[in-house]
Amino acid sequence: MTDLQNQSVALDGLAPPRGSPILTGRLVALLACLSAISVLSTNIILPAFPEIGHELGVTSRELGLTLSSFFITFAFAQLLVGPLADHYGRKRFVLGGLALFVIGTMVAGFAGTLDVLIAGRVIQALGVCAAAVLARAIARDLFDGETLGRALSLTMIATAAAPGFSPLLGSLLTTAMGWRAIFVMVGAAAVLIAWFYARSLGETLPPGRRTALSAASVVSAYGRLLREGRFILPAASVSLLMSGLFASFAAAPAILMSGMGLSSLQAGLYFAATVFVVFAAGLAAPRLAHRFGSRTITILGLATALLAGALLLIGPKSPGLGWYSLSMVIFLWGMGLANPLGTAITMSPFGKEAGLASALLGFLTMGAAAITTWLGSVLEYPPVLTLGAIQATVCAVALVTFFSSRRG
C-alpha cells in the first residue's frame, strides 16, 4: 500500500478510502473554498471605504493601510505556515488558521478606530494565509501529473472569481446592511469552510511523508528551492503573470470609474462579468494540456496575456469600454490557461515539501503583486498606458523565464 493509502483519512465521498484518490466535485469545491476565502477577504471591503471612512473619521487613503497591512502580513506569515504544515500536517493549520481568521474578523467588525480595524485585518491575514497556502499543498498531497493540473485549474476558477465578485458583493452588503455586515459574512463563510473541511477531508499528509523542522532546516530548504531551476523559473513566471492581474484590479477604478464614468455598481457588475472568461479558460486548460502538453499550453497562455498588454500600449490613451474589454478578455483567457498549469509544473517535483513550496510560491506572487500595484499608483502616465506597460513587461519576462525552465 502507498503512504496515502496507509493514512487514516476519512474522505467521506471526496475520494474512496482505498486506492488512489479521485478528483471529485466535492473535493474541488473544498479546495476552491480554501483558496478563495483569502482572496475574497482581501478586497471585499473596497466598496465600503467611503462609509467606513465617514464612520471612523479617516480618509480613503488612510484606509489603504487596511490593504497593505493585510498583504504584508499574508506574504510573510505563509513562509512560516508552509514548513510548519510539512512537519505537523495540514489539518491543525487549516482549522486553526480559519479560527484565527474568524477572531480577526470579529475584531475588525467591531472596530471603532482605524488602529483596531488594521489590527483585525492583520489577525485575519495571519489566519487565512494558511488556507490559501495549504489548498495547493493538499492538492499536491493527493494528486500529481495531469490530475494535479486539473485540480488546480478548477480551484483557480473560484480563486479568480472571488476578486471579480467580491466588490459587487461588498457593495450590496454595505448598501443593504452597512459595512460591518461584510465582516459578518466572511466570518460565517470561514466557519462553514472549516466545518466542511473537518467533516469531509481532514489530514492528507501521513506521518511518513512529513519533514524535519528547525530554523536552520527551513532556511536551508527555502534556499534550495530558490536555487532549484525546476522551482524558481516556473514559480517566477506564474508570480509575474499574476502580478499583472493584480495590477489590472488596482488600475480598474481609475480606468472604469474616473475615465469612463461607470458607477461603483456598474464597475462591480463589470468585474463579475469578466469572471466567466476565467471560468471558460479554467475548464479548457486541462483538456488542452492533455492534448498538447502542459508546457505548451502554459507558453500559449503567457503569450496571450502578453498580447493583451500590447493592445493597451498600441491603442488609444483613453480607450472606450470595447477596446479595454477586449484587452481584459484576452489577458484573463491567457492567465486562466497559464496560471493553473504553471502552478502544477512548479509544484509537481516537490511533493515532500509541498507546503514549503506552496508558501514560497505565494510569497513570490504577493511580492510581485506589491511591486506592480505600487508602480501603477506612482507612475505619472495615463492609467491605461501604465497598465499596458506593466502587463506587457511582466508577461514578456515571464515568457522568457518559462522558456528557460524548459532547458533547466
XYZ file of C-alpha atoms in Angstrom:
408
model
C 0.000 0.000 0.000
C 1.096 3.591 -0.622
C 1.667 6.220 2.051
C -1.595 7.840 1.050
C -3.453 4.564 1.460
C -1.904 3.940 4.889
C -3.040 7.210 6.395
C -6.337 7.406 8.257
C -8.051 9.954 6.062
C -11.835 9.974 6.062
C -12.574 11.209 2.577
C -16.356 10.802 3.007
C -17.281 10.921 -0.634
C -14.432 13.128 -1.773
C -12.368 10.088 -2.702
C -12.595 6.396 -1.921
C -10.964 5.187 1.312
C -8.984 2.588 -0.614
C -6.999 3.038 -3.801
C -5.769 6.265 -5.279
C -7.943 9.302 -4.542
C -10.060 10.590 -7.370
C -10.858 14.184 -8.205
C -14.498 14.716 -7.290
C -16.768 17.729 -7.333
C -16.845 17.926 -3.545
C -13.068 17.864 -3.284
C -12.752 20.589 -5.920
C -15.349 22.642 -4.037
C -13.396 22.293 -0.794
C -10.055 23.255 -2.343
C -11.746 26.155 -4.113
C -13.281 27.428 -0.877
C -9.962 27.217 0.972
C -8.247 29.135 -1.800
C -10.993 31.685 -2.452
C -11.659 32.796 1.142
C -8.314 34.585 1.286
C -8.899 36.450 -1.981
C -12.493 37.235 -1.027
C -11.424 38.820 2.241
C -8.752 40.918 0.532
C -10.786 43.403 -1.476
C -14.406 42.883 -0.478
C -14.176 45.965 1.741
C -13.165 48.314 -1.090
C -16.731 49.481 -1.894
C -17.260 50.217 1.811
C -14.310 52.610 2.118
C -16.443 55.789 1.936
C -18.819 54.585 4.661
C -16.000 53.235 6.858
C -14.052 56.468 6.465
C -17.085 58.570 7.390
C -17.831 56.492 10.499
C -14.222 56.217 11.702
C -13.248 59.757 10.690
C -10.410 58.805 8.333
C -9.673 59.263 4.647
C -9.769 56.620 1.941
C -6.001 56.955 1.621
C -5.578 56.125 5.307
C -7.891 53.145 4.851
C -5.407 51.883 2.287
C -3.399 50.723 5.289
C -6.022 48.020 5.830
C -4.977 46.554 2.478
C -1.212 46.979 2.735
C -1.134 45.586 6.279
C -3.141 42.573 5.113
C -0.857 41.909 2.116
C 2.398 42.287 4.067
C 1.246 40.050 6.914
C -0.116 37.480 4.478
C 3.104 37.391 2.451
C 5.454 36.753 5.366
C 3.173 34.568 7.517
C 2.805 31.978 4.779
C 6.581 31.451 4.816
C 6.124 30.018 8.315
C 2.897 28.136 7.673
C 4.307 26.100 4.786
C 7.208 24.378 6.578
C 5.219 24.007 9.810
C 2.459 22.201 7.910
C 5.043 19.977 6.206
C 6.210 18.920 9.672
C 2.994 18.755 11.712
C 0.432 18.039 8.983
C -2.274 20.094 7.295
C -5.355 19.729 9.470
C -4.363 21.686 12.560
C -3.173 24.638 10.484
C -6.230 24.756 8.229
C -8.646 24.654 11.159
C -6.510 26.793 13.447
C -5.935 29.340 10.703
C -9.643 29.631 9.936
C -10.398 30.022 13.659
C -7.821 32.816 13.915
C -9.324 34.418 10.821
C -12.757 34.455 12.469
C -11.266 36.155 15.542
C -9.663 38.806 13.345
C -12.953 39.238 11.507
C -14.744 39.894 14.800
C -12.107 42.436 15.840
C -12.420 44.264 12.523
C -16.201 44.070 12.503
C -16.479 45.728 15.916
C -13.689 48.255 15.278
C -14.313 51.807 16.395
C -10.972 53.217 15.282
C -8.651 52.759 12.335
C -5.984 51.179 14.544
C -8.368 48.465 15.722
C -9.554 47.874 12.166
C -5.949 47.439 10.998
C -5.261 45.084 13.920
C -8.259 42.994 12.903
C -7.040 42.853 9.311
C -3.585 41.718 10.457
C -5.134 38.913 12.523
C -7.300 37.980 9.531
C -4.225 37.696 7.312
C -2.325 35.611 9.874
C -5.153 33.104 9.892
C -6.353 32.986 6.318
C -2.896 32.635 4.756
C -2.889 29.009 5.955
C -5.980 28.189 3.915
C -4.532 29.682 0.741
C -1.123 28.015 1.080
C -2.454 24.639 2.113
C -5.105 24.445 -0.619
C -2.252 23.982 -3.116
C -0.327 21.726 -0.746
C -3.350 19.468 -0.160
C -3.862 19.174 -3.918
C -0.215 18.125 -4.239
C -0.612 15.645 -1.354
C -3.390 13.880 -3.209
C -2.542 14.222 -6.896
C 0.217 14.636 -9.431
C 0.594 14.933 -13.196
C -2.459 15.810 -15.261
C -4.822 15.265 -12.332
C -2.929 17.842 -10.277
C -3.158 20.298 -13.160
C -6.890 19.672 -13.466
C -7.425 20.107 -9.721
C -5.530 23.390 -9.716
C -7.355 24.575 -12.844
C -10.745 24.030 -11.280
C -9.590 25.525 -7.978
C -8.264 28.576 -9.785
C -11.705 29.274 -11.230
C -13.020 30.005 -7.756
C -9.872 31.877 -6.763
C -10.195 34.131 -9.792
C -13.940 34.518 -9.305
C -13.517 35.850 -5.772
C -11.878 39.186 -6.725
C -14.363 39.509 -9.567
C -17.477 39.068 -7.462
C -16.292 40.419 -4.113
C -16.539 44.163 -4.962
C -20.110 43.649 -6.121
C -20.926 41.584 -3.035
C -19.297 44.154 -0.763
C -21.251 46.959 -2.397
C -24.572 45.134 -1.986
C -23.902 44.259 1.670
C -22.803 47.794 2.518
C -25.863 49.305 0.858
C -28.311 46.892 2.472
C -26.901 46.435 5.986
C -23.829 48.619 6.470
C -20.109 47.903 6.202
C -19.918 45.733 9.318
C -22.141 43.170 7.594
C -19.185 42.416 5.294
C -17.198 41.014 8.200
C -20.195 39.020 9.449
C -20.484 37.401 6.021
C -16.817 36.462 5.608
C -16.656 35.186 9.187
C -19.677 32.962 8.614
C -18.120 31.722 5.366
C -14.924 30.741 7.225
C -16.915 28.777 9.824
C -18.751 26.871 7.090
C -15.499 26.081 5.260
C -13.910 24.806 8.484
C -16.911 22.543 9.101
C -16.830 21.283 5.509
C -13.095 20.539 5.716
C -13.247 18.763 9.099
C -16.236 16.662 8.046
C -15.168 15.813 4.521
C -11.393 15.554 4.280
C -9.143 16.109 7.259
C -5.454 15.231 7.266
C -3.830 14.485 3.896
C -0.137 14.328 4.866
C 0.765 10.985 6.508
C 3.488 10.942 9.179
C 5.860 9.075 6.894
C 5.943 11.951 4.429
C 6.475 14.742 6.963
C 9.723 16.673 7.087
C 12.087 17.576 9.904
C 11.744 21.049 11.379
C 14.305 23.521 12.646
C 15.055 27.131 11.829
C 18.239 26.111 10.033
C 16.495 23.387 8.029
C 13.693 25.759 6.958
C 16.109 28.448 5.822
C 18.189 25.814 4.037
C 15.089 24.362 2.352
C 13.972 27.766 1.105
C 17.485 28.396 -0.137
C 17.467 25.122 -2.067
C 14.163 25.975 -3.692
C 15.396 29.410 -4.702
C 18.421 27.786 -6.358
C 16.423 24.971 -7.938
C 15.614 25.826 -11.541
C 12.700 23.377 -11.658
C 11.012 25.513 -8.992
C 12.166 29.105 -9.230
C 11.830 29.537 -13.010
C 8.194 28.421 -13.382
C 7.364 29.970 -9.996
C 8.718 33.332 -11.128
C 6.711 33.055 -14.350
C 3.460 32.359 -12.512
C 4.135 35.135 -9.997
C 4.853 37.698 -12.701
C 1.726 36.722 -14.593
C -0.456 37.055 -11.504
C 1.116 40.422 -10.687
C -0.318 41.637 -13.994
C -3.775 40.552 -12.829
C -3.416 42.415 -9.517
C -2.238 45.478 -11.429
C -5.386 45.367 -13.564
C -7.624 45.289 -10.481
C -5.728 48.186 -8.912
C -5.984 50.264 -12.100
C -9.622 49.443 -12.856
C -11.235 52.138 -10.649
C -9.242 54.893 -12.378
C -9.934 53.444 -15.830
C -13.564 52.405 -15.465
C -14.922 54.948 -12.972
C -12.794 58.061 -13.387
C -12.008 57.536 -17.064
C -15.216 56.009 -18.426
C -17.728 57.257 -15.885
C -19.024 53.919 -14.608
C -20.660 53.903 -11.185
C -19.357 51.667 -8.412
C -22.226 49.241 -9.013
C -21.574 49.204 -12.760
C -17.873 48.592 -12.131
C -18.771 45.740 -9.780
C -21.024 44.199 -12.410
C -18.240 44.599 -14.978
C -15.803 42.671 -12.777
C -18.389 39.973 -12.187
C -18.953 39.581 -15.933
C -15.249 39.097 -16.658
C -15.130 36.132 -14.293
C -16.862 33.974 -16.887
C -13.784 34.291 -19.108
C -11.727 32.764 -16.314
C -14.342 30.030 -15.883
C -14.007 29.074 -19.530
C -10.198 29.170 -19.505
C -10.017 27.130 -16.310
C -12.199 24.438 -17.824
C -10.283 24.462 -21.110
C -6.776 24.341 -19.596
C -6.687 20.678 -18.504
C -8.286 19.497 -21.745
C -5.799 21.433 -23.862
C -2.918 20.267 -21.650
C -3.965 16.649 -22.108
C -3.872 17.063 -25.880
C -0.898 19.377 -26.398
C 1.078 19.195 -23.141
C 1.059 21.411 -20.049
C 4.188 23.352 -21.005
C 2.927 24.149 -24.483
C -0.385 25.498 -23.182
C 1.358 27.457 -20.408
C 3.523 29.161 -23.028
C 0.432 29.856 -25.122
C -1.274 31.407 -22.100
C 1.698 33.639 -21.283
C 1.942 34.778 -24.909
C -1.794 35.528 -24.964
C -1.532 37.632 -21.797
C 1.423 39.481 -23.337
C -0.734 40.308 -26.355
C -3.356 41.851 -24.069
C -0.816 44.249 -22.558
C 0.458 45.146 -26.022
C -3.078 46.028 -27.136
C -3.355 48.604 -24.359
C 0.013 50.079 -25.349
C -0.800 50.483 -29.046
C -4.404 51.549 -28.512
C -5.785 54.999 -27.589
C -4.731 56.671 -24.351
C -8.384 56.953 -23.358
C -9.975 53.857 -24.903
C -13.645 53.086 -24.991
C -15.123 50.248 -22.988
C -14.952 47.933 -26.015
C -11.187 48.191 -26.568
C -10.421 47.910 -22.862
C -12.750 44.922 -22.523
C -11.091 43.195 -25.470
C -7.730 43.502 -23.747
C -9.152 42.282 -20.438
C -10.784 39.241 -22.041
C -7.543 38.299 -23.805
C -5.475 38.744 -20.633
C -7.884 36.762 -18.467
C -8.011 33.960 -21.028
C -4.221 33.745 -21.127
C -3.975 33.945 -17.338
C -6.668 31.292 -16.963
C -4.665 28.899 -19.118
C -1.166 29.577 -17.793
C -1.676 30.060 -14.069
C -3.020 26.633 -13.023
C -0.798 24.671 -15.387
C 2.268 26.723 -14.440
C 1.458 26.193 -10.764
C 1.179 22.435 -11.295
C 4.521 22.397 -13.136
C 6.077 24.351 -10.261
C 4.680 22.113 -7.511
C 4.898 18.673 -9.099
C 8.580 17.866 -8.370
C 8.256 18.825 -4.697
C 5.634 16.530 -3.201
C 7.530 16.028 0.053
C 7.878 19.794 0.571
C 4.526 20.796 -0.910
C 3.654 23.161 1.937
C 7.005 24.908 1.814
C 6.964 25.151 -1.984
C 3.398 26.499 -1.954
C 4.348 29.074 0.679
C 7.328 30.328 -1.300
C 5.251 30.494 -4.480
C 2.622 32.518 -2.628
C 5.269 34.841 -1.213
C 6.754 35.454 -4.659
C 3.287 36.159 -6.069
C 2.429 38.624 -3.314
C 5.821 40.311 -3.668
C 5.448 40.732 -7.409
C 1.888 41.994 -6.966
C 3.024 44.551 -4.409
C 5.583 45.933 -6.871
C 3.200 46.160 -9.849
C 0.377 47.742 -7.846
C 2.839 50.244 -6.377
C 4.156 51.087 -9.843
C 0.610 51.570 -11.074
C -0.009 54.157 -8.369
C 3.226 56.173 -8.708
C 3.883 56.262 -12.461
C 2.530 59.548 -13.841
C 1.181 58.284 -17.139
C -2.375 57.623 -18.322
C -3.711 54.620 -16.361
C -4.346 52.549 -19.492
C -0.808 53.014 -20.805
C 0.647 52.296 -17.377
C -1.354 49.087 -17.077
C -0.429 48.048 -20.621
C 3.266 48.642 -19.962
C 3.152 46.680 -16.703
C 1.274 43.728 -18.186
C 3.393 43.583 -21.329
C 6.637 43.775 -19.327
C 5.816 41.173 -16.692
C 4.362 38.766 -19.257
C 7.371 39.135 -21.551
C 9.749 38.414 -18.675
C 7.532 35.522 -17.558
C 7.579 34.052 -21.052
C 11.378 34.221 -21.317
C 11.757 32.806 -17.819
C 9.416 29.904 -18.522
C 11.297 29.091 -21.726
C 14.445 28.921 -19.592
C 12.749 26.402 -17.321
C 12.267 24.086 -20.309
C 16.035 23.916 -20.693
C 16.629 23.674 -16.958
